[in-house]
mmCIF file of C-alpha atoms in Angstrom:
data_model
loop_
_atom_site.group_PDB
_atom_site.id
_atom_site.type_symbol
_atom_site.label_atom_id
_atom_site.label_comp_id
_atom_site.label_asym_id
_atom_site.label_seq_id
_atom_site.Cartn_x
_atom_site.Cartn_y
_atom_site.Cartn_z
ATOM 1 C CA LEU A 1 54.498 173.977 95.335
ATOM 2 C CA LEU A 2 51.313 175.414 97.287
ATOM 3 C CA VAL A 3 52.873 178.858 97.066
ATOM 4 C CA ILE A 4 53.408 178.408 93.131
ATOM 5 C CA PHE A 5 49.737 176.941 92.960
ATOM 6 C CA LEU A 6 48.502 179.986 94.999
ATOM 7 C CA ALA A 7 50.254 182.517 92.934
ATOM 8 C CA ILE A 8 49.049 181.111 89.441
ATOM 9 C CA ARG A 9 45.425 180.861 90.778
ATOM 10 C CA GLY A 10 45.777 184.277 92.343
ATOM 11 C CA VAL A 11 44.409 183.031 95.721
ATOM 12 C CA ARG A 12 44.955 185.648 98.223
ATOM 13 C CA LEU A 13 45.750 185.063 101.710
ATOM 14 C CA ASP A 14 44.435 186.940 104.437
ATOM 15 C CA PHE A 15 45.682 186.345 107.974
ATOM 16 C CA ARG A 16 45.068 190.106 109.284
ATOM 17 C CA GLY A 17 42.535 190.526 112.353
ATOM 18 C CA LYS A 18 42.157 186.863 113.086
ATOM 19 C CA ARG A 19 43.117 185.108 116.693
ATOM 20 C CA PHE A 20 46.344 183.147 115.913
ATOM 21 C CA LEU A 21 46.111 181.038 118.748
ATOM 22 C CA PRO A 22 43.729 178.588 117.372
ATOM 23 C CA LEU A 23 46.384 178.332 114.257
ATOM 24 C CA LEU A 24 49.230 177.965 116.310
ATOM 25 C CA SER A 25 47.693 175.213 118.591
ATOM 26 C CA LEU A 26 46.865 173.253 114.950
ATOM 27 C CA CYS A 27 50.453 173.896 113.645
ATOM 28 C CA ILE A 28 51.793 172.339 117.323
ATOM 29 C CA VAL A 29 49.316 169.522 117.407
ATOM 30 C CA GLU A 30 50.093 168.230 113.692
ATOM 31 C CA PRO A 31 53.806 167.485 114.065
ATOM 32 C CA VAL A 32 53.288 166.142 117.581
ATOM 33 C CA THR A 33 50.708 163.666 116.096
ATOM 34 C CA PHE A 34 52.880 162.536 113.387
ATOM 35 C CA PHE A 35 55.746 161.866 116.048
ATOM 36 C CA PHE A 36 53.612 159.815 118.321
ATOM 37 C CA GLU A 37 52.293 157.742 115.347
ATOM 38 C CA SER A 38 55.687 157.231 114.124
ATOM 39 C CA TYR A 39 56.974 155.938 117.402
ATOM 40 C CA GLY A 40 53.969 154.005 118.305
ATOM 41 C CA ILE A 41 54.339 151.961 114.962
ATOM 42 C CA TYR A 42 58.093 151.477 115.496
ATOM 43 C CA TYR A 43 57.714 150.054 119.285
ATOM 44 C CA THR A 44 54.633 147.899 118.546
ATOM 45 C CA ASN A 45 52.940 147.451 114.832
ATOM 46 C CA SER A 46 50.537 148.858 112.208
ATOM 47 C CA THR A 47 47.790 147.057 113.563
ATOM 48 C CA TYR A 48 47.723 148.637 117.127
ATOM 49 C CA ALA A 49 48.136 151.932 115.061
ATOM 50 C CA GLY A 50 45.032 151.258 113.382
ATOM 51 C CA ILE A 51 43.428 150.609 116.471
ATOM 52 C CA ALA A 52 44.676 153.739 117.988
ATOM 53 C CA GLN A 53 43.276 155.610 114.791
ATOM 54 C CA ALA A 54 39.878 154.227 115.352
ATOM 55 C CA LEU A 55 39.531 155.297 118.863
ATOM 56 C CA SER A 56 40.786 158.770 118.265
ATOM 57 C CA THR A 57 37.143 159.069 116.947
ATOM 58 C CA VAL A 58 36.115 158.759 120.455
ATOM 59 C CA ALA A 59 38.921 161.356 121.484
ATOM 60 C CA ALA A 60 37.638 163.822 118.811
ATOM 61 C CA ILE A 61 34.028 163.704 120.107
ATOM 62 C CA VAL A 62 34.983 163.995 123.681
ATOM 63 C CA LEU A 63 37.737 167.108 123.068
ATOM 64 C CA GLY A 64 34.930 168.701 120.777
ATOM 65 C CA MET A 65 32.356 168.677 123.665
ATOM 66 C CA ILE A 66 35.170 170.335 126.050
ATOM 67 C CA PHE A 67 36.281 172.799 123.994
ATOM 68 C CA LEU A 68 34.013 173.380 121.200
ATOM 69 C CA LYS A 69 30.774 172.682 123.406
ATOM 70 C CA GLU A 70 29.780 170.575 120.004
ATOM 71 C CA PHE A 71 27.420 167.955 121.406
ATOM 72 C CA PRO A 72 27.004 165.185 118.885
ATOM 73 C CA LYS A 73 23.330 163.764 118.812
ATOM 74 C CA LYS A 74 22.667 160.296 120.678
ATOM 75 C CA LYS A 75 22.261 158.407 117.371
ATOM 76 C CA GLN A 76 25.459 160.114 115.934
ATOM 77 C CA ALA A 77 27.628 159.108 118.899
ATOM 78 C CA VAL A 78 26.293 155.506 118.734
ATOM 79 C CA PHE A 79 26.592 155.304 114.956
ATOM 80 C CA CYS A 80 30.498 156.548 115.301
ATOM 81 C CA ALA A 81 31.388 153.188 117.023
ATOM 82 C CA LEU A 82 30.649 151.163 113.605
ATOM 83 C CA PRO A 83 33.487 152.988 111.693
ATOM 84 C CA MET A 84 35.681 152.422 114.871
ATOM 85 C CA LEU A 85 34.594 148.705 114.769
ATOM 86 C CA GLY A 86 35.378 148.594 110.960
ATOM 87 C CA VAL A 87 38.834 149.878 111.474
ATOM 88 C CA ILE A 88 39.829 147.296 114.166
ATOM 89 C CA PHE A 89 38.309 144.428 111.853
ATOM 90 C CA ILE A 90 40.695 145.567 108.934
ATOM 91 C CA THR A 91 43.732 146.438 110.754
ATOM 92 C CA THR A 92 43.543 143.024 112.610
ATOM 93 C CA ALA A 93 42.326 140.939 109.639
ATOM 94 C CA GLY A 94 45.083 138.180 109.352
ATOM 95 C CA GLN A 95 47.395 139.686 111.383
ATOM 96 C CA LYS A 96 49.004 138.888 114.606
ATOM 97 C CA LEU A 97 48.842 141.628 117.192
ATOM 98 C CA GLY A 98 52.160 140.854 118.642
ATOM 99 C CA VAL A 99 53.662 141.630 122.164
ATOM 100 C CA LEU A 100 52.758 145.026 123.542
ATOM 101 C CA ASN A 101 55.631 147.376 124.380
ATOM 102 C CA PRO A 102 54.900 149.867 127.263
ATOM 103 C CA ILE A 103 56.681 152.785 125.185
ATOM 104 C CA GLY A 104 54.731 151.738 122.143
ATOM 105 C CA LEU A 105 51.533 151.646 124.214
ATOM 106 C CA ALA A 106 52.183 155.183 125.681
ATOM 107 C CA CYS A 107 52.946 156.566 122.153
ATOM 108 C CA LEU A 108 49.856 155.117 120.594
ATOM 109 C CA PHE A 109 47.716 156.291 123.466
ATOM 110 C CA LEU A 110 49.052 159.980 123.064
ATOM 111 C CA PHE A 111 48.767 159.764 119.251
ATOM 112 C CA CYS A 112 44.979 158.521 119.690
ATOM 113 C CA VAL A 113 44.618 161.842 121.899
ATOM 114 C CA THR A 114 46.541 164.285 119.697
ATOM 115 C CA SER A 115 44.937 163.027 116.414
ATOM 116 C CA GLY A 116 41.639 163.803 117.955
ATOM 117 C CA GLY A 117 42.748 166.902 119.116
ATOM 118 C CA TYR A 118 44.017 167.730 115.859
ATOM 119 C CA LYS A 119 40.503 167.597 114.457
ATOM 120 C CA VAL A 120 39.164 169.743 117.210
ATOM 121 C CA ALA A 121 42.059 172.418 116.705
ATOM 122 C CA ASN A 122 41.228 172.398 112.912
ATOM 123 C CA LYS A 123 37.642 173.082 113.771
ATOM 124 C CA GLY A 124 38.609 175.623 116.005
ATOM 125 C CA ALA A 125 41.057 177.529 113.709
ATOM 126 C CA SER A 126 38.229 177.787 111.003
ATOM 127 C CA ALA A 127 38.200 181.247 110.783
ATOM 128 C CA PHE A 128 41.331 180.966 108.655
ATOM 129 C CA GLY A 129 40.738 179.799 104.917
ATOM 130 C CA PRO A 130 41.826 176.225 103.847
ATOM 131 C CA TYR A 131 44.703 177.444 102.064
ATOM 132 C CA GLU A 132 45.521 179.652 104.831
ATOM 133 C CA ARG A 133 45.433 176.315 107.285
ATOM 134 C CA THR A 134 47.186 174.300 104.861
ATOM 135 C CA LEU A 135 50.274 176.752 104.296
ATOM 136 C CA ALA A 136 50.689 177.098 108.223
ATOM 137 C CA LEU A 137 50.633 173.347 108.647
ATOM 138 C CA LEU A 138 53.247 172.741 105.827
ATOM 139 C CA ILE A 139 55.417 175.662 107.347
ATOM 140 C CA SER A 140 55.376 174.133 110.659
ATOM 141 C CA CYS A 141 55.832 170.536 109.670
ATOM 142 C CA LEU A 142 58.602 171.963 107.385
ATOM 143 C CA LEU A 143 60.545 173.479 110.346
ATOM 144 C CA VAL A 144 59.989 170.840 112.820
ATOM 145 C CA PHE A 145 60.773 167.676 110.789
ATOM 146 C CA THR A 146 63.767 169.361 109.222
ATOM 147 C CA ALA A 147 65.092 170.333 112.556
ATOM 148 C CA ALA A 148 64.590 166.834 113.820
ATOM 149 C CA ALA A 149 66.519 165.635 110.693
ATOM 150 C CA LEU A 150 69.621 167.560 111.013
ATOM 151 C CA ILE A 151 69.840 166.837 114.812
ATOM 152 C CA GLU A 152 69.401 163.172 113.869
ATOM 153 C CA ARG A 153 72.434 163.520 111.345
ATOM 154 C CA GLY A 154 74.542 165.719 113.770
ATOM 155 C CA GLY A 155 73.833 168.981 111.905
ATOM 156 C CA GLU A 156 75.125 167.391 108.599
ATOM 157 C CA VAL A 157 73.430 169.212 105.739
ATOM 158 C CA ARG A 158 75.062 167.604 102.860
ATOM 159 C CA GLY A 159 73.844 164.278 104.342
ATOM 160 C CA TYR A 160 70.320 165.838 104.463
ATOM 161 C CA PHE A 161 70.061 166.580 100.747
ATOM 162 C CA GLU A 162 71.818 163.284 99.679
ATOM 163 C CA PRO A 163 68.535 161.365 99.010
ATOM 164 C CA LEU A 164 67.641 163.851 96.287
ATOM 165 C CA GLN A 165 70.127 162.252 94.137
ATOM 166 C CA HIS A 166 67.857 159.479 93.450
ATOM 167 C CA SER A 167 64.803 159.882 91.110
ATOM 168 C CA GLU A 168 62.722 157.234 93.017
ATOM 169 C CA PHE A 169 63.007 159.347 96.155
ATOM 170 C CA VAL A 170 62.170 162.730 94.291
ATOM 171 C CA TRP A 171 58.885 161.256 92.536
ATOM 172 C CA ALA A 172 57.863 159.651 96.104
ATOM 173 C CA VAL A 173 58.365 162.822 97.724
ATOM 174 C CA LEU A 174 56.424 164.920 94.927
ATOM 175 C CA ALA A 175 53.554 162.526 95.183
ATOM 176 C CA LEU A 176 53.536 162.793 99.006
ATOM 177 C CA CYS A 177 53.695 166.465 98.689
ATOM 178 C CA VAL A 178 50.936 166.771 96.104
ATOM 179 C CA LEU A 179 48.525 164.241 97.184
ATOM 180 C CA ALA A 180 49.254 163.568 100.955
ATOM 181 C CA SER A 181 50.037 166.844 102.172
ATOM 182 C CA ILE A 182 48.707 169.727 99.753
ATOM 183 C CA ALA A 183 45.372 168.118 98.424
ATOM 184 C CA ALA A 184 44.758 166.088 101.630
ATOM 185 C CA ASN A 185 45.312 169.076 104.209
ATOM 186 C CA THR A 186 43.261 171.263 101.907
ATOM 187 C CA LEU A 187 40.331 169.119 101.717
ATOM 188 C CA ALA A 188 40.036 168.247 105.426
ATOM 189 C CA ASN A 189 40.555 171.943 106.185
ATOM 190 C CA TYR A 190 37.846 172.869 103.931
ATOM 191 C CA ALA A 191 35.726 169.998 105.482
ATOM 192 C CA SER A 192 36.376 170.976 109.070
ATOM 193 C CA GLY A 193 34.822 174.152 108.762
ATOM 194 C CA ARG A 194 31.588 173.165 107.278
ATOM 195 C CA ILE A 195 30.914 169.735 109.256
ATOM 196 C CA SER A 196 30.931 168.658 112.888
ATOM 197 C CA VAL A 197 33.752 167.165 114.758
ATOM 198 C CA ALA A 198 31.760 163.886 114.744
ATOM 199 C CA LYS A 199 30.987 163.734 111.172
ATOM 200 C CA MET A 200 34.654 164.504 110.449
ATOM 201 C CA SER A 201 35.876 161.797 112.628
ATOM 202 C CA ALA A 202 33.577 159.107 110.953
ATOM 203 C CA PHE A 203 34.778 160.427 107.760
ATOM 204 C CA ALA A 204 38.313 159.860 108.715
ATOM 205 C CA SER A 205 37.988 156.106 109.357
ATOM 206 C CA THR A 206 37.262 155.921 105.475
ATOM 207 C CA GLN A 207 41.406 156.003 105.289
ATOM 208 C CA ALA A 208 41.505 152.214 106.349
ATOM 209 C CA LEU A 209 38.933 151.405 103.737
ATOM 210 C CA VAL A 210 41.164 153.356 100.922
ATOM 211 C CA SER A 211 43.968 151.629 102.117
ATOM 212 C CA THR A 212 42.594 148.148 101.870
ATOM 213 C CA PHE A 213 41.238 149.069 98.504
ATOM 214 C CA ALA A 214 44.513 150.184 97.177
ATOM 215 C CA GLY A 215 46.308 146.977 98.474
ATOM 216 C CA VAL A 216 43.904 144.861 96.742
ATOM 217 C CA VAL A 217 43.832 146.564 93.273
ATOM 218 C CA LEU A 218 47.035 148.086 92.896
ATOM 219 C CA LEU A 219 49.428 145.579 95.100
ATOM 220 C CA HIS A 220 47.225 142.458 94.590
ATOM 221 C CA GLU A 221 47.097 141.928 98.328
ATOM 222 C CA PRO A 222 44.878 139.278 99.479
ATOM 223 C CA ILE A 223 41.329 139.966 101.189
ATOM 224 C CA ASN A 224 39.342 138.142 103.839
ATOM 225 C CA LEU A 225 36.062 138.075 105.254
ATOM 226 C CA SER A 226 37.128 140.245 108.345
ATOM 227 C CA ALA A 227 38.336 143.080 106.305
ATOM 228 C CA ILE A 228 35.154 143.205 104.033
ATOM 229 C CA ALA A 229 33.243 143.111 107.115
ATOM 230 C CA GLY A 230 35.374 146.186 108.293
ATOM 231 C CA ILE A 231 34.599 147.793 104.862
ATOM 232 C CA ALA A 232 30.865 147.359 105.479
ATOM 233 C CA LEU A 233 30.964 148.876 108.981
ATOM 234 C CA ILE A 234 32.734 151.891 108.069
ATOM 235 C CA VAL A 235 30.459 152.685 105.005
ATOM 236 C CA ALA A 236 27.421 151.900 107.044
ATOM 237 C CA GLY A 237 28.764 154.085 109.977
ATOM 238 C CA VAL A 238 29.918 157.079 107.956
ATOM 239 C CA PHE A 239 26.294 156.927 106.032
ATOM 240 C CA LEU A 240 24.383 156.653 109.318
ATOM 241 C CA VAL A 241 26.440 159.154 111.369
ATOM 242 C CA ASN A 242 25.625 161.936 108.532
ATOM 243 C CA ARG A 243 22.160 160.737 107.859
ATOM 244 C CA SER A 244 21.325 160.845 111.952
ATOM 245 C CA GLY A 245 23.012 164.783 111.866
ATOM 246 C CA GLN A 246 20.417 166.161 109.337
#
């Protein structure tokens, strides 16, 4: 779909004369992050995953300081704690944390690190355009997850394509491809080349806000004071991080 879009728009991709190591690092970190997140949720629950996502902000800032020599202002570092607290408020609102599983805890810790590493790697590969990074990411995920699916099915190719017979599955995949993969990655790649890792991490916390809003409006899910407090913390944190960085 992305290739068709680029061909229609006449967008030219140019990979020549650029260092491929940063782009390769980005392509490796992306599927690894999904792997740790998925198994972290499988062995624990979405609440702990939300907390790990919030803590990935700290990991991103620390890794940015180490690898990119990008040091946030003191106020930015302090204000980044607000979106983190907001995500924790939202993910724990009305939920029981459940029992910790050592494997799940390890996976979520590694997800926290790799998620922060993804933001740093994206910034490091900013020599490549947004569409170039998005295309590389989609190809890497296609190769990794197709191989994983075939291995899981014992190499049975027919079973791999069987879900495509169901229209609900096809529409869901198209929605994920267009919105969650192509659009989301392109916008994130465009932003990473223009703002700092600290700002990028603060904006990433709005995922929990959007999810909560969609759940209330579209799925008519209940909302409580803890979730409202979390939303307020995220909005305030993102605003203050960006204002203090000017």
